[in-house]
Every structure is written in structure tokens, then in C-alpha cells.
Coordinates of C-alpha atoms and ligand atoms in Angstrom, one line a residue:
M8 CA -24.5 -5.1 45.0
A9 CA -22.5 -2.1 46.3
R10 CA -24.0 -0.2 49.2
I11 CA -23.3 3.1 50.9
S12 CA -22.8 2.4 54.6
S13 CA -22.2 5.9 55.8
S14 CA -21.3 9.4 55.1
V15 CA -18.5 11.5 56.7
Y16 CA -18.3 15.3 56.7
T17 CA -15.3 17.3 57.6
S18 CA -13.6 20.6 57.0
H19 CA -10.2 20.6 55.0
V20 CA -8.0 23.4 56.3
P21 CA -4.5 23.3 54.8
A22 CA -2.9 24.3 58.1
I23 CA -4.3 21.1 59.6
G24 CA -2.2 19.1 57.1
A25 CA 0.8 21.2 57.9
A26 CA 0.3 20.6 61.7
I27 CA 0.2 16.8 61.1
D28 CA 3.1 16.8 58.6
L29 CA 5.3 18.9 60.9
G30 CA 4.5 17.0 64.1
K31 CA 2.6 19.8 65.8
S32 CA -0.6 18.0 66.5
H33 CA 0.0 17.9 70.2
E34 CA 0.7 21.6 70.5
P35 CA -2.0 23.4 72.7
Y36 CA -3.4 25.2 69.7
W37 CA -4.1 22.0 67.8
E38 CA -4.6 19.3 70.4
P39 CA -8.4 20.0 71.0
L40 CA -9.0 19.8 67.3
F41 CA -7.2 16.5 66.8
K42 CA -8.9 15.0 69.9
G43 CA -12.2 15.7 68.2
Y44 CA -11.2 13.1 65.5
E45 CA -9.8 10.4 67.7
S46 CA -13.0 8.3 68.0
S47 CA -13.7 8.9 64.3
K48 CA -10.3 7.3 63.4
E49 CA -11.2 4.3 65.5
W50 CA -14.6 4.1 63.9
L51 CA -13.1 4.2 60.4
K52 CA -10.7 1.4 61.3
N53 CA -13.6 -0.8 62.3
E54 CA -15.8 0.1 59.4
K55 CA -13.2 -1.1 56.8
P56 CA -14.8 0.5 53.7
D57 CA -13.9 -0.9 50.3
V58 CA -14.0 2.5 48.6
I59 CA -14.4 6.1 49.7
F60 CA -16.2 8.4 47.3
L61 CA -14.7 11.7 48.3
V62 CA -16.4 15.0 47.3
Y63 CA -14.0 17.9 47.6
N64 CA -12.9 21.0 45.9
D65 CA -9.7 21.7 44.0
H66 CA -8.2 25.1 44.9
A67 CA -6.9 26.1 41.4
T68 CA -4.3 23.4 41.8
A69 CA -5.2 20.6 39.3
F70 CA -7.6 22.9 37.4
S71 CA -6.2 26.3 36.8
L72 CA -8.4 29.2 35.9
E73 CA -8.0 28.1 32.3
V74 CA -10.4 25.2 32.6
I75 CA -13.0 25.0 35.4
P76 CA -15.2 21.9 35.5
T77 CA -18.3 22.3 37.7
F78 CA -18.3 18.6 38.6
A79 CA -15.3 16.3 37.8
I80 CA -15.0 12.6 38.6
G81 CA -11.6 10.9 38.9
T82 CA -11.5 7.7 36.9
A83 CA -7.7 7.1 37.2
D84 CA -5.9 4.3 39.0
S85 CA -4.0 6.7 41.2
Y86 CA -3.5 10.4 42.0
Q87 CA -0.4 12.1 43.3
P88 CA -0.5 14.6 46.2
A89 CA -0.3 18.0 44.6
D90 CA 2.5 20.6 45.1
E91 CA 0.6 23.6 46.3
G92 CA 3.6 25.8 46.5
W93 CA 5.6 24.3 49.3
G94 CA 6.1 20.8 47.9
P95 CA 3.7 17.9 47.9
R96 CA 2.5 16.8 51.3
P97 CA 4.3 13.7 52.6
V98 CA 1.2 11.5 52.4
P99 CA 0.6 8.3 50.4
V100 CA -0.4 8.3 46.8
V101 CA -4.2 8.0 46.5
K102 CA -5.3 4.8 44.8
G103 CA -8.4 5.1 42.7
H104 CA -11.2 2.7 41.8
S105 CA -11.5 3.2 38.0
E106 CA -14.2 0.5 37.6
L107 CA -16.7 1.9 40.1
A108 CA -15.8 5.5 39.0
S109 CA -16.5 4.7 35.4
H110 CA -19.8 3.0 36.4
I111 CA -20.8 6.1 38.4
A112 CA -19.9 8.4 35.5
Q113 CA -21.9 6.3 33.1
S114 CA -25.0 6.2 35.3
V115 CA -24.9 9.8 36.5
I116 CA -24.3 11.2 33.0
Q117 CA -27.2 9.1 31.7
E118 CA -29.3 10.8 34.4
D119 CA -28.4 14.2 32.7
F120 CA -25.7 15.4 35.1
D121 CA -22.7 16.7 33.0
L122 CA -19.6 15.4 34.7
T123 CA -16.1 16.0 33.5
I124 CA -14.1 12.8 33.3
V125 CA -10.6 13.1 34.7
N126 CA -8.0 10.4 33.9
K127 CA -5.1 12.3 35.4
M128 CA -4.9 14.9 38.1
D129 CA -3.0 15.7 41.3
V130 CA -5.1 16.1 44.5
D131 CA -4.7 19.1 46.8
H132 CA -5.4 19.7 50.5
G133 CA -9.1 19.6 49.8
L134 CA -8.8 15.8 49.4
T135 CA -5.7 14.9 51.5
V136 CA -6.5 16.8 54.7
P137 CA -9.8 15.0 55.2
L138 CA -8.0 11.7 54.7
S139 CA -5.3 12.7 57.2
L140 CA -7.9 13.8 59.8
M141 CA -9.7 10.4 59.5
C142 CA -6.7 8.1 59.0
G143 CA -3.7 9.8 60.7
Q144 CA -0.4 9.1 59.0
P145 CA -0.6 5.5 57.5
S146 CA 1.9 4.3 55.0
Q147 CA -1.1 3.6 52.7
W148 CA -4.6 5.0 52.7
P149 CA -7.0 2.3 54.0
C150 CA -8.8 1.8 50.7
P151 CA -9.2 3.2 47.2
V152 CA -10.7 6.7 46.9
I153 CA -12.8 8.2 44.0
P154 CA -12.1 11.9 43.9
F155 CA -15.1 14.0 43.0
A156 CA -14.2 17.7 42.5
V157 CA -16.8 20.5 42.7
N158 CA -16.1 24.0 41.6
V159 CA -16.8 26.3 44.6
V160 CA -13.9 28.6 43.8
Q161 CA -14.8 30.5 40.6
Y162 CA -18.3 31.8 40.1
P163 CA -20.8 30.7 39.0
V164 CA -20.8 27.8 41.4
P165 CA -23.5 25.0 41.5
S166 CA -26.5 25.5 43.8
G167 CA -27.1 23.5 47.0
K168 CA -30.2 22.0 45.2
R169 CA -28.1 20.9 42.2
C170 CA -25.6 19.3 44.6
F171 CA -28.3 17.5 46.5
E172 CA -30.0 16.2 43.4
L173 CA -26.6 15.0 42.1
G174 CA -26.0 13.2 45.4
K175 CA -29.2 11.3 44.8
A176 CA -28.0 10.2 41.4
I177 CA -24.6 9.2 42.8
G178 CA -26.4 7.2 45.4
R179 CA -28.5 5.4 42.8
A180 CA -25.4 4.8 40.7
I181 CA -23.5 3.2 43.6
Q182 CA -26.4 1.0 44.5
S183 CA -26.6 -0.3 41.0
F184 CA -22.9 -1.4 40.8
P185 CA -23.0 -5.2 40.6
K186 CA -20.2 -6.0 43.1
D187 CA -20.5 -6.3 46.8
L188 CA -18.7 -3.2 48.0
N189 CA -18.9 -1.3 51.2
V190 CA -18.8 2.3 50.0
Q191 CA -18.5 5.5 52.1
I192 CA -19.3 8.9 50.7
W193 CA -17.5 11.9 52.2
G194 CA -18.5 15.6 51.9
T195 CA -15.7 18.0 52.7
G196 CA -14.8 21.7 52.9
G197 CA -16.4 24.5 55.0
M198 CA -17.5 25.5 57.6
S199 CA -17.8 29.3 57.8
H200 CA -14.6 31.1 56.7
Q201 CA -13.6 34.0 54.5
L202 CA -10.0 34.3 53.4
Q203 CA -10.0 37.7 51.8
G204 CA -11.3 41.3 51.8
P205 CA -12.7 43.4 54.7
R206 CA -14.5 40.4 56.2
A207 CA -11.4 38.1 56.3
G208 CA -11.6 35.9 59.4
L209 CA -15.4 35.8 59.5
I210 CA -16.7 32.8 61.5
N211 CA -20.4 32.3 62.2
K212 CA -21.0 29.6 64.9
E213 CA -24.8 30.0 64.8
F214 CA -25.0 29.5 61.1
D215 CA -22.6 26.5 61.2
N216 CA -24.5 24.7 64.0
A217 CA -27.8 25.3 62.3
F218 CA -26.3 23.9 59.1
L219 CA -25.2 20.7 61.0
D220 CA -28.8 20.4 62.5
R221 CA -30.5 20.8 59.2
L222 CA -28.0 18.6 57.3
V223 CA -29.1 15.7 59.6
E224 CA -32.8 16.5 60.0
D225 CA -33.9 18.5 57.0
P226 CA -31.4 18.1 54.1
A227 CA -34.1 18.8 51.4
G228 CA -35.0 22.1 53.0
L229 CA -31.3 22.9 53.5
A230 CA -30.7 22.3 49.8
S231 CA -33.0 25.2 48.9
V232 CA -30.8 27.8 50.6
P233 CA -29.4 30.0 47.8
H234 CA -25.6 30.6 47.5
I235 CA -25.9 34.2 48.4
D236 CA -27.0 33.2 51.9
Y237 CA -23.9 31.1 52.4
V238 CA -21.7 34.0 51.2
R239 CA -23.4 36.5 53.5
E240 CA -23.7 34.3 56.6
A241 CA -20.7 31.9 56.3
G242 CA -18.2 34.0 54.3
S243 CA -17.0 33.7 50.7
E244 CA -15.4 30.3 51.4
G245 CA -18.3 29.1 53.4
I246 CA -19.9 28.2 50.0
E247 CA -17.7 25.0 50.2
L248 CA -20.5 23.6 52.4
V249 CA -22.7 22.9 49.3
M250 CA -20.4 19.9 48.8
W251 CA -21.8 18.3 52.0
L252 CA -25.2 18.2 50.3
I253 CA -23.9 15.8 47.6
A254 CA -22.9 13.3 50.3
R255 CA -26.1 13.8 52.2
G256 CA -28.2 13.4 49.0
A257 CA -26.7 9.9 48.5
M258 CA -27.9 8.6 51.9
N259 CA -30.6 6.0 52.1
D260 CA -33.4 8.1 53.6
V261 CA -33.0 10.5 50.7
V262 CA -32.4 8.0 47.9
N263 CA -34.8 5.2 49.1
E264 CA -37.3 7.0 51.4
V265 CA -39.1 4.6 53.8
W266 CA -42.0 6.1 55.6
G267 CA -43.5 4.7 58.8
S268 CA -46.0 6.2 61.2
D269 CA -45.0 8.1 64.3
K270 CA -46.7 6.1 67.2
G271 CA -47.8 9.1 69.3
V272 CA -49.4 11.4 66.8
G273 CA -50.1 9.2 63.9
S274 CA -48.1 11.5 61.6
K275 CA -45.7 10.1 59.0
V276 CA -42.0 10.0 59.8
K277 CA -39.1 8.7 57.8
S278 CA -38.1 5.4 59.3
N279 CA -34.7 5.1 57.6
A280 CA -33.2 8.3 58.8
P281 CA -29.4 7.9 59.4
V282 CA -27.9 7.5 62.8
V283 CA -25.6 10.3 64.0
K284 CA -22.4 8.5 65.1
K285 CA -20.3 11.7 65.5
R286 CA -20.8 15.4 65.7
F287 CA -17.9 17.8 66.4
Y288 CA -17.4 21.6 66.1
H289 CA -14.3 23.5 66.8
V290 CA -13.1 27.1 66.4
P291 CA -10.5 28.2 65.5
A292 CA -8.3 26.3 63.0
S293 CA -6.3 28.7 60.9
N294 CA -9.0 31.0 59.5
T295 CA -11.8 28.4 59.6
A296 CA -14.5 26.9 61.7
V297 CA -14.0 23.1 61.7
G298 CA -17.1 20.9 61.6
H299 CA -17.3 17.1 61.5
L300 CA -20.2 14.6 61.3
I301 CA -20.6 10.9 60.7
L302 CA -23.9 9.6 59.6
E303 CA -24.6 5.8 59.3
N304 CA -27.3 4.3 57.1
V305 CA -29.7 2.1 59.0
Ligands
LIG3 C1 -7.9 28.0 54.6 C2 -9.1 27.3 54.5 C3 -9.5 26.7 53.3 O1 -10.6 26.0 53.1 C4 -8.6 26.7 52.3 O2 -9.0 26.0 51.2 C5 -7.4 27.5 52.3 C6 -7.1 28.1 53.5 C7 -7.5 28.7 55.9 O3 -8.2 28.6 56.9 O4 -6.5 29.4 55.9
LIG4 FE1 -10.9 25.3 50.9

């Protein structure tokens, strides 16, 4: 059967893609940021996933304001890097995994989550920048990718709770796929940032770090935070963080809770909580605080 081995979380700032593509990653402004991903790139090479299920948001690129799906799953065989106004990024075509994507669509829709099925779309920086951060500049991405787009651009956007519940359904769907696949699930976007209006440039380190703490230790509690709190504390684009709850909801300790007893006090603890393999936080990157986590299932 397929299994989710780990989840990866990262911001997706477009200027990071431009820094890579234009050979600026060793400039003093960018170097500390890229250093933060070096061990993650090594980790990914060793993990050799068969498929990456990549939760991201489209920025009115593939979906204009004419059609706005709340949740959209890519079931195509391949996806072209999008032209976001300055030509497509010089990155490899993204190969899909239509068989697993179709299975997930079938399973999750039967669990009453209304997904839009997308057989053709271009993928913007929301998807390609996380791949670049984790893989560098390969001639091909290391494995097929299933793009899963979430509307966090045009209100109303889905709640953290809805995203977390959807993540559980995606986790169950992947676990029921009858082929032996090592699957990673990635949650991308965030952290705090606001790109317009009087608060443009807002960064909230306290909020971001508390979010990282809770994502690891108390994801169910974090899922109950209403969207207005994200907007107030993390800026209008900070709402992208709800996508991280989809990836977290698919992890083993949420989908298949295993409880053991805490030796000292006798209270119950989850014994299959994920291992934190990486935690990184950096400000600034363009207008955004960059956060990055890797959690491994035990
Ligand atoms: C920036 C950040 C984003 O998440 C985005 O989608 C576009 C721009 C920025 O920092 O400029
Ligand atoms: Fe964004």
C-alpha cells in the first residue's frame, strides 16, 4: 500500500525563484535563506519519494477571477510552469501522477469534500518555488508531483478546520492506494506577510513561531483558529498558512492516532507523533517571513 513518509512545509516567495533563476543565491541578502535549505535538499535526495502531493495556492494564474475553485486536484500527466508576466520560470515541466491523483479524488469526494478536478493547468510560483527550494536546479524534478490548489486569494477562503479535516481524508485516501509508494505531502505558502494597503510589509515573528510550535504539537487546536486571526496577526497573505494544516492533517498521528501512557504521570500521550527533522525561520525574503519544517512519520 502507499504510505505517507513525511510532510514538508515551506514558504513560496516569487523573489526566491527569481534569485535562483538569475544566479543570485550567493548574494549576501539571499545566502542565509538558501543555507537554511541545504540540509533539507540532502534529506530529500536520501528520502527518494515516489510522489509528492503538493498543497499550494494559485495566484490568479491558472484560475482567473472568472472561476475560483476552493480545492482543486491536478489529475494530468504533466503541468507547464506558468508565465506570471515575465515569462515562464526556467524550471522543468512538472510530471503528474494521474493514477494516484484520480484515486485520491475518488476517495476524498466520496468522503464529501467537493474537489474540482483539473486535467490541464499551468503551475505558478506557489508550486515551483517550493520545488526549487527543496531540489535546487535539476534537469528534472526528482519524482511526479500531484498539484493540489487551495483558494486563499479570493474571499471566502476555506477555514483552517476544513483544511485540517480535508488533510485527514487525503491521508486516508493515500493509505488506501493499493501500490507500494513512498508519498510525501507538502504544505506551502505563508508565513506572515501583507502585500498591499496601509499594513503592507507586515511581519509577525511571534505569531509565526507560535504557529510552527502548534503545527507540530497541537495541530487540532491550531485548526480552530479563525481566518480573521490570521489576517489580523499575520497579514492579508498570512492566510496562506491554512494550507499547512492540510499537510499536517494527513500525518499518522492525526489520521491513525496511537495512544500510549506517559511513564511519569500516567497521563495518555500520542505515541506516534512525528519527528521534527528540520525547523527554520528567516526574515526577510522580499515582503515575507520564510518558515520551513520537515516532519517525519514514525
Ligand atoms: C510575495 C509573497 C507571496 O506569497 C506571493 O504570492 C507574492 C509575492 C512577496 O513577498 O513579494
Ligand atoms: Fe503567495
